[in-house]
Coordinates of C-alpha atoms and ligand atoms in Angstrom, one line a residue:
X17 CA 0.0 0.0 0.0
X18 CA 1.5 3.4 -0.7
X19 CA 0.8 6.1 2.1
X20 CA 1.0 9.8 1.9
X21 CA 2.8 11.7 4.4
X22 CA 1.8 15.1 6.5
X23 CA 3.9 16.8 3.5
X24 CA 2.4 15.5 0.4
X25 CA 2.0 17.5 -2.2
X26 CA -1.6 18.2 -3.4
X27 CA -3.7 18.2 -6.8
X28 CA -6.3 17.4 -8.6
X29 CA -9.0 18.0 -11.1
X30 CA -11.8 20.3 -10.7
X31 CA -14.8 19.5 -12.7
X32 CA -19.1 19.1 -12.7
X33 CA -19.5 16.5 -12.8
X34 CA -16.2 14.8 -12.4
X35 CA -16.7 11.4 -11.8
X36 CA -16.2 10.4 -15.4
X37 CA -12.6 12.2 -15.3
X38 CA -9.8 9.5 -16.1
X39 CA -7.2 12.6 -14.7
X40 CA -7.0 11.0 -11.0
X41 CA -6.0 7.4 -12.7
X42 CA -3.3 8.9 -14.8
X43 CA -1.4 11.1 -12.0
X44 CA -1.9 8.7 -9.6
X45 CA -0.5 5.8 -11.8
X46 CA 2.8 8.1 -12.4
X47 CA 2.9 9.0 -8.2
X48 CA 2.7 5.4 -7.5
X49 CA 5.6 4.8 -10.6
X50 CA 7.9 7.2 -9.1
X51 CA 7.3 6.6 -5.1
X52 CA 6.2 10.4 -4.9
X53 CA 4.7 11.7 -1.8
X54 CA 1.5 13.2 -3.2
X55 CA -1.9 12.6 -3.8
X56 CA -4.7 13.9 -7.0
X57 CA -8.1 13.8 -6.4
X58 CA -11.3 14.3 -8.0
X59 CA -12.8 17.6 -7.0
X60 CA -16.8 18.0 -7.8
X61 CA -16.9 22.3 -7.9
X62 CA -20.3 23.9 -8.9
X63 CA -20.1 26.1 -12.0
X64 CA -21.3 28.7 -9.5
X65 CA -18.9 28.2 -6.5
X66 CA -15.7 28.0 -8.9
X67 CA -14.1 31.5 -8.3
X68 CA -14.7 31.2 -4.9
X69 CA -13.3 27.1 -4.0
X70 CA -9.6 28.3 -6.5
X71 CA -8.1 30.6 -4.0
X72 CA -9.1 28.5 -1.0
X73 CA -7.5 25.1 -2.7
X74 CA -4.5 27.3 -3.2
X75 CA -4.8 28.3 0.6
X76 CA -5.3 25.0 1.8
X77 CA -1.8 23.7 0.3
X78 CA -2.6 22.6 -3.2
X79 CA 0.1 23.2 -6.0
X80 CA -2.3 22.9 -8.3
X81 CA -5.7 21.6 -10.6
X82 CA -6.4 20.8 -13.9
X83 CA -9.9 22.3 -14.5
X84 CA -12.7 20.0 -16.8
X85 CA -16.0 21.0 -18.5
X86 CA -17.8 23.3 -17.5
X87 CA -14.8 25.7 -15.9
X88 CA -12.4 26.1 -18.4
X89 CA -13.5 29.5 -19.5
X90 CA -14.2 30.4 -15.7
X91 CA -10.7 29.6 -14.8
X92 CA -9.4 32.3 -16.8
X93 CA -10.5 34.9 -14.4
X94 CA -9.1 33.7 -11.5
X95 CA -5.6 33.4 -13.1
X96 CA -2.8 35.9 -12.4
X97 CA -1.2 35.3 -15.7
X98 CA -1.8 32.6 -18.5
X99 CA 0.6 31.6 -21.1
X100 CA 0.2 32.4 -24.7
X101 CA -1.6 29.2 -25.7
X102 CA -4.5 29.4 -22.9
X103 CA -4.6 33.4 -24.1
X104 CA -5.1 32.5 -28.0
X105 CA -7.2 29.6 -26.5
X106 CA -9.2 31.7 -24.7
X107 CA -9.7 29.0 -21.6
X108 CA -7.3 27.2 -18.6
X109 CA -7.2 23.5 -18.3
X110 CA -3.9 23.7 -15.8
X111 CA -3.7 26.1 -13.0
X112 CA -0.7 26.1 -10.8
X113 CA -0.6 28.2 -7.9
X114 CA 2.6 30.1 -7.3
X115 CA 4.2 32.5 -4.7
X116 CA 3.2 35.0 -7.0
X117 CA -0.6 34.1 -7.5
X118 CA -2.1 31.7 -9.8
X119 CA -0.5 30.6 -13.4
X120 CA -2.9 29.1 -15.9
X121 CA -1.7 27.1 -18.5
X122 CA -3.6 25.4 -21.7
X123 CA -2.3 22.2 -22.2
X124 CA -4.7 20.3 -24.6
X125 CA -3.3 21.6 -27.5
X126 CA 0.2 20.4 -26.8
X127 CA -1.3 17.3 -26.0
X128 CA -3.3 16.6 -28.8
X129 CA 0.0 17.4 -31.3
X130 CA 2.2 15.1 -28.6
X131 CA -0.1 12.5 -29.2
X132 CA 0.3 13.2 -33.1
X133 CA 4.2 13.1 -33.5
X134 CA 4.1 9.7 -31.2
X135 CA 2.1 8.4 -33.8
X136 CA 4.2 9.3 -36.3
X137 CA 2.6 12.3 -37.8
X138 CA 4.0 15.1 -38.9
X139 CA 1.7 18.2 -38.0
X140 CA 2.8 20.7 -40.2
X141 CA 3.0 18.1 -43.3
X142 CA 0.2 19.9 -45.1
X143 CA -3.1 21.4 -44.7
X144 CA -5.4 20.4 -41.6
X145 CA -9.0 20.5 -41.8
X146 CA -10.2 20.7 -38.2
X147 CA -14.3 19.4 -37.5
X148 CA -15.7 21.6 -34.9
X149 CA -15.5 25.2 -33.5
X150 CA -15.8 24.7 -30.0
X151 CA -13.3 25.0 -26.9
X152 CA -11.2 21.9 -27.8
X153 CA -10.9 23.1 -31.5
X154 CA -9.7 26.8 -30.4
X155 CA -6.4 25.0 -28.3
X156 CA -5.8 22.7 -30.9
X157 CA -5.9 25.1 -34.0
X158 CA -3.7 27.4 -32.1
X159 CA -1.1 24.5 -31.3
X160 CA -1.4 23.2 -34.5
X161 CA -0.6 27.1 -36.0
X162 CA 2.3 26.9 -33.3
X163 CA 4.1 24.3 -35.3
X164 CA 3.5 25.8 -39.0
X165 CA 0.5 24.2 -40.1
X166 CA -1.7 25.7 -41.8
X167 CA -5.8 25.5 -40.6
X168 CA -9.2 24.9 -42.1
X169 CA -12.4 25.2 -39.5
X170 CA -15.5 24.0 -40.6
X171 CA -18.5 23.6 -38.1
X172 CA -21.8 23.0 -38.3
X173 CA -23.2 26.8 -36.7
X174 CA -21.1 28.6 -39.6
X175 CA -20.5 31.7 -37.5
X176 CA -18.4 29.7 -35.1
X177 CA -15.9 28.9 -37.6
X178 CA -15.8 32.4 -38.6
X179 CA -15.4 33.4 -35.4
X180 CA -12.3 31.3 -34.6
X181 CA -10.8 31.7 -37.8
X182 CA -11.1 35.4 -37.1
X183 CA -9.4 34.7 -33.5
X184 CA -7.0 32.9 -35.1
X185 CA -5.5 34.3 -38.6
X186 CA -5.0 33.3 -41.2
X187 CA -7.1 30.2 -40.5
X188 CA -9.6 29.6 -43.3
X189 CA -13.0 28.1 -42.6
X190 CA -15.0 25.7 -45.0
X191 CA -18.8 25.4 -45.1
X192 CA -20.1 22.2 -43.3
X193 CA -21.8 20.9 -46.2
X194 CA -18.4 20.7 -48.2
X195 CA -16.4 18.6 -45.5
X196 CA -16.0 15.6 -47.5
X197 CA -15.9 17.2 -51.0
X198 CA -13.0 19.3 -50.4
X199 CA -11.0 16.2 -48.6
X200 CA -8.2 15.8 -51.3
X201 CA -7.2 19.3 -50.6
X202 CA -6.2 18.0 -46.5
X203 CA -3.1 16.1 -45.2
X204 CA -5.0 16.3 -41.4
X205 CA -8.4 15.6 -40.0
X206 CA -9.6 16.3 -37.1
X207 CA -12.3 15.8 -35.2
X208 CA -13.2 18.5 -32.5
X209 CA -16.9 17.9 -32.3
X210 CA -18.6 15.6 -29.5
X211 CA -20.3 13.6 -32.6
X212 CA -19.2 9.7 -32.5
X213 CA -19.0 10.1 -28.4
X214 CA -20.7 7.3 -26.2
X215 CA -24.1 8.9 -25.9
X216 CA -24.0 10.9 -29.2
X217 CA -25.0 10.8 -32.4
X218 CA -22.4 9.5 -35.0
X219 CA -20.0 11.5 -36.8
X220 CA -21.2 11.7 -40.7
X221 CA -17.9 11.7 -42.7
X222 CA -17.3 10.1 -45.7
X223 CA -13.7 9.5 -46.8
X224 CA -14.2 8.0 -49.8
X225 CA -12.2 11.3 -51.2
X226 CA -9.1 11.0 -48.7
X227 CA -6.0 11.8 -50.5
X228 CA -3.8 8.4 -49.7
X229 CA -1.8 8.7 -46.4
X230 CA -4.2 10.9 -44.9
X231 CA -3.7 11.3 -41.0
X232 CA -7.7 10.9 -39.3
X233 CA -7.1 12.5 -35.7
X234 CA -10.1 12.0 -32.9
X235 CA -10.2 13.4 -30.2
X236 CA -13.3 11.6 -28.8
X237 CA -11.5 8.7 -26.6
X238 CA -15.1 6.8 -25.1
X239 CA -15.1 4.8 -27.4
X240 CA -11.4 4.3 -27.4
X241 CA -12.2 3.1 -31.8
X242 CA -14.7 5.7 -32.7
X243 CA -16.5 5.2 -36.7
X244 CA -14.3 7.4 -37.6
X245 CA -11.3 5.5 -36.9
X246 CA -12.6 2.4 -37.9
X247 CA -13.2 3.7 -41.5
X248 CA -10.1 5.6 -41.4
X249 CA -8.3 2.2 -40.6
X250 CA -10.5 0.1 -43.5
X251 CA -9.4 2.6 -46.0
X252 CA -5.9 2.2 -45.0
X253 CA -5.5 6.0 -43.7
X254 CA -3.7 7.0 -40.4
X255 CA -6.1 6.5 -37.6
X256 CA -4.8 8.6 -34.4
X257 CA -7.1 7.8 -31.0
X258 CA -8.2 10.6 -28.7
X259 CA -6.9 8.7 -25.6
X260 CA -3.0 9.3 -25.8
X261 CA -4.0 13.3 -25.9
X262 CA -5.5 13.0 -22.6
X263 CA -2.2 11.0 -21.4
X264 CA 0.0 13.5 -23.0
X265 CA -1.6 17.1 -21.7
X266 CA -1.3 15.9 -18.3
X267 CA 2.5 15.5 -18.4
X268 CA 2.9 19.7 -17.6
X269 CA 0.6 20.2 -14.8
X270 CA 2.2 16.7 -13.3
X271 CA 5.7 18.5 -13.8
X272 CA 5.0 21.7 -12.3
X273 CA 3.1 19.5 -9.3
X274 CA 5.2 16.8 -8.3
X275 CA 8.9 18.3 -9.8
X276 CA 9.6 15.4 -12.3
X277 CA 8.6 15.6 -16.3
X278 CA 6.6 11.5 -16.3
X279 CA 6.1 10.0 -19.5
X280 CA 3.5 8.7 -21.5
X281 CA 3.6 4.7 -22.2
X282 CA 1.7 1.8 -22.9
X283 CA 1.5 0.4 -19.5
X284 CA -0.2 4.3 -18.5
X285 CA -2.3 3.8 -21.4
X286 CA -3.6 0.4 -20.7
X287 CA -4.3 1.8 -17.3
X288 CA -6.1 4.9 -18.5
X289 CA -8.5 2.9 -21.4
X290 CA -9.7 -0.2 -18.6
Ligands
NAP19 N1 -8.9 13.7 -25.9 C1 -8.9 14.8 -25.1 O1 -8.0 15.0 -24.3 C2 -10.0 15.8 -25.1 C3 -9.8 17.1 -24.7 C4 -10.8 18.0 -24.7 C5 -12.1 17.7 -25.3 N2 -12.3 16.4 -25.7 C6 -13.6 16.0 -26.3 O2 -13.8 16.8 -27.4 C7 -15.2 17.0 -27.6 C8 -15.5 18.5 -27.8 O3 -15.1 19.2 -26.6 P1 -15.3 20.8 -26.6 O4 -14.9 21.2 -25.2 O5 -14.7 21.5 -27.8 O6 -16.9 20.9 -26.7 P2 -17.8 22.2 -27.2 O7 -17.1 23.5 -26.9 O8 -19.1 22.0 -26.6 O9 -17.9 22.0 -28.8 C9 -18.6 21.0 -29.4 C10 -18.5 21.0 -30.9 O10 -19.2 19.9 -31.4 C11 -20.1 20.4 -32.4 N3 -21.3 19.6 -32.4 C12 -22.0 19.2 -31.3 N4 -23.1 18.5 -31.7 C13 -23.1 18.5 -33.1 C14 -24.0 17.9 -34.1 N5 -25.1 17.2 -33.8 N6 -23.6 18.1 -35.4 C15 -22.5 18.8 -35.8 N7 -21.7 19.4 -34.8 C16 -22.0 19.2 -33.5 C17 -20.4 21.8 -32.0 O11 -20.9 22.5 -33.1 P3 -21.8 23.8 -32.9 O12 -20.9 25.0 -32.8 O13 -22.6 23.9 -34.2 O14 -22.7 23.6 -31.7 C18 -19.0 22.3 -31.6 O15 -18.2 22.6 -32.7 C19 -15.9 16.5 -26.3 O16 -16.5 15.3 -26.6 C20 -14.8 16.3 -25.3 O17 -15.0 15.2 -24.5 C21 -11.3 15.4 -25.7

């Protein structure tokens, strides 16, 4: 059994609800690898008591949160400073509280392109046509721009896409309807929408005009195979799963935590899907 001491260090993730969150697993699995003398726990916060229960976990000893739907935008407000990718982001998913006040990071967007060099993909090989306009996308087009790609939004309110694209130049955005027409033109998909998740309706995409080699990035991880994967893998595309994302945006906050950079392996993966 592995005990905690009276000094452990403190995190954990703040969400509502939050008992879906696979976040305590992960940290947890890399304490218990390293025989670190901390704990992460789930934290259920109301949307309404949020900016009120941040500075108190700081006063109580934490060195930090990640923060889960519905907070991310909300945790922006109670931050000190944020780095440039929660800025262009425009929402915190890492908060680490400092001497100097509270730091807020965005770390989804380095995750999600982690997650596609360990798979082999180049992000910047050519253009990326990204499926959605909503938080997810913003981090991820913004860390995909980061590393030289250039970025399509299409999405199916069309003033979304505008919207980010305007947040974001010179993304482009494409109307919904033309998704699988304009295919060829892409060396990326992505999938930022919640369509294909347990519980949701299916993703309607058609790949039959993939250019060959085409990398199909999800970001849904419940089911850890989504349709989308499935056809990308029949047609003999790239398929990259949603899971190793989650793994690999958790590797800051865990660093600025618990003082050691962990990495993201099979064994934490296997751990993460069960
Ligand atoms: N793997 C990871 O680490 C990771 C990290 C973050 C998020 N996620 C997952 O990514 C998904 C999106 O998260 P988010 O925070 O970006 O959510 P969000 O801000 O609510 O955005 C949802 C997006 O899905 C689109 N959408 C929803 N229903 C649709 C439908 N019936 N037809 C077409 N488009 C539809 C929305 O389009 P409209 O603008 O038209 O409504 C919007 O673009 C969630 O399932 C979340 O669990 C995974």
């Amino acid at each position: 059994m592995r005990l905690i001491s009276g000094s452990a260090r403190l995190a954990g993730v703040t969400g509502w609800p939050v008992s879906h969150s696979r976040s305590p697993r992960i940290h947890n699995s890399w304490l218990a690898r390293h025989g670190i003398d901390g704990t992460y726990v789930p934290l259920p916060v109301r949307p309404e008591d949020f900016a009120a229960v941040i500075p108190a976990l700081a006063k109580a000893g934490f060195a930090g949160v990640n923060v889960t739907i519905p907070h991310k935008e909300a945790a922006f407000a109670v931050c000190t400073r944020v780095d440039d990718l929660a800025r262009r982001a425009g929402a915190v998913n890492t908060l680490i509280f400092t001497d100097h006040g509270i730091e807020g990071r965005n770390t989804d967007g380095y995750g999600f392109v982690a997650n596609l060099r360990a798979h082999g993909v180049n992000p910047a090989a050519g253009p990326v046509l990204i499926l959605g306009a909503g938080g997810a996308a913003r981090g991820i087009g913004a860390a995909l721009q980061d590393e030289g790609a250039n970025i399509t939004f299409t999405n199916r309110t069309p003033e979304r896409a505008a919207a980010l694209a305007a947040a974001l130049p010179p993304a482009k955005v494409l109307p919904w309807e033309s998704r699988e027409d304009a295919l060829s033109g892409f060396a990326l998909l992505v999938n930022t929408t919640s369509l294909g998740m347990v519980h949701e309706p299916p993703l309607a995409m058609d790949l039959s005009r993939a250019a060959p080699g085409l990398a199909v990035a999800d970001i849904i991880f419940a089911p850890l195979e989504t349709q989308l994967l499935a056809d990308a893998k029949a047609r003999g595309l790239k398929p990259v799963e949603g899971l190793g994302m989650l793994l690999h945006q958790a590797v800051p906050g865990f660093e600025a935590w618990f003082g050691m950079r962990p990495t993201v392996d099979e064994e934490l993966y296997r751990i993460a899907a069960a």
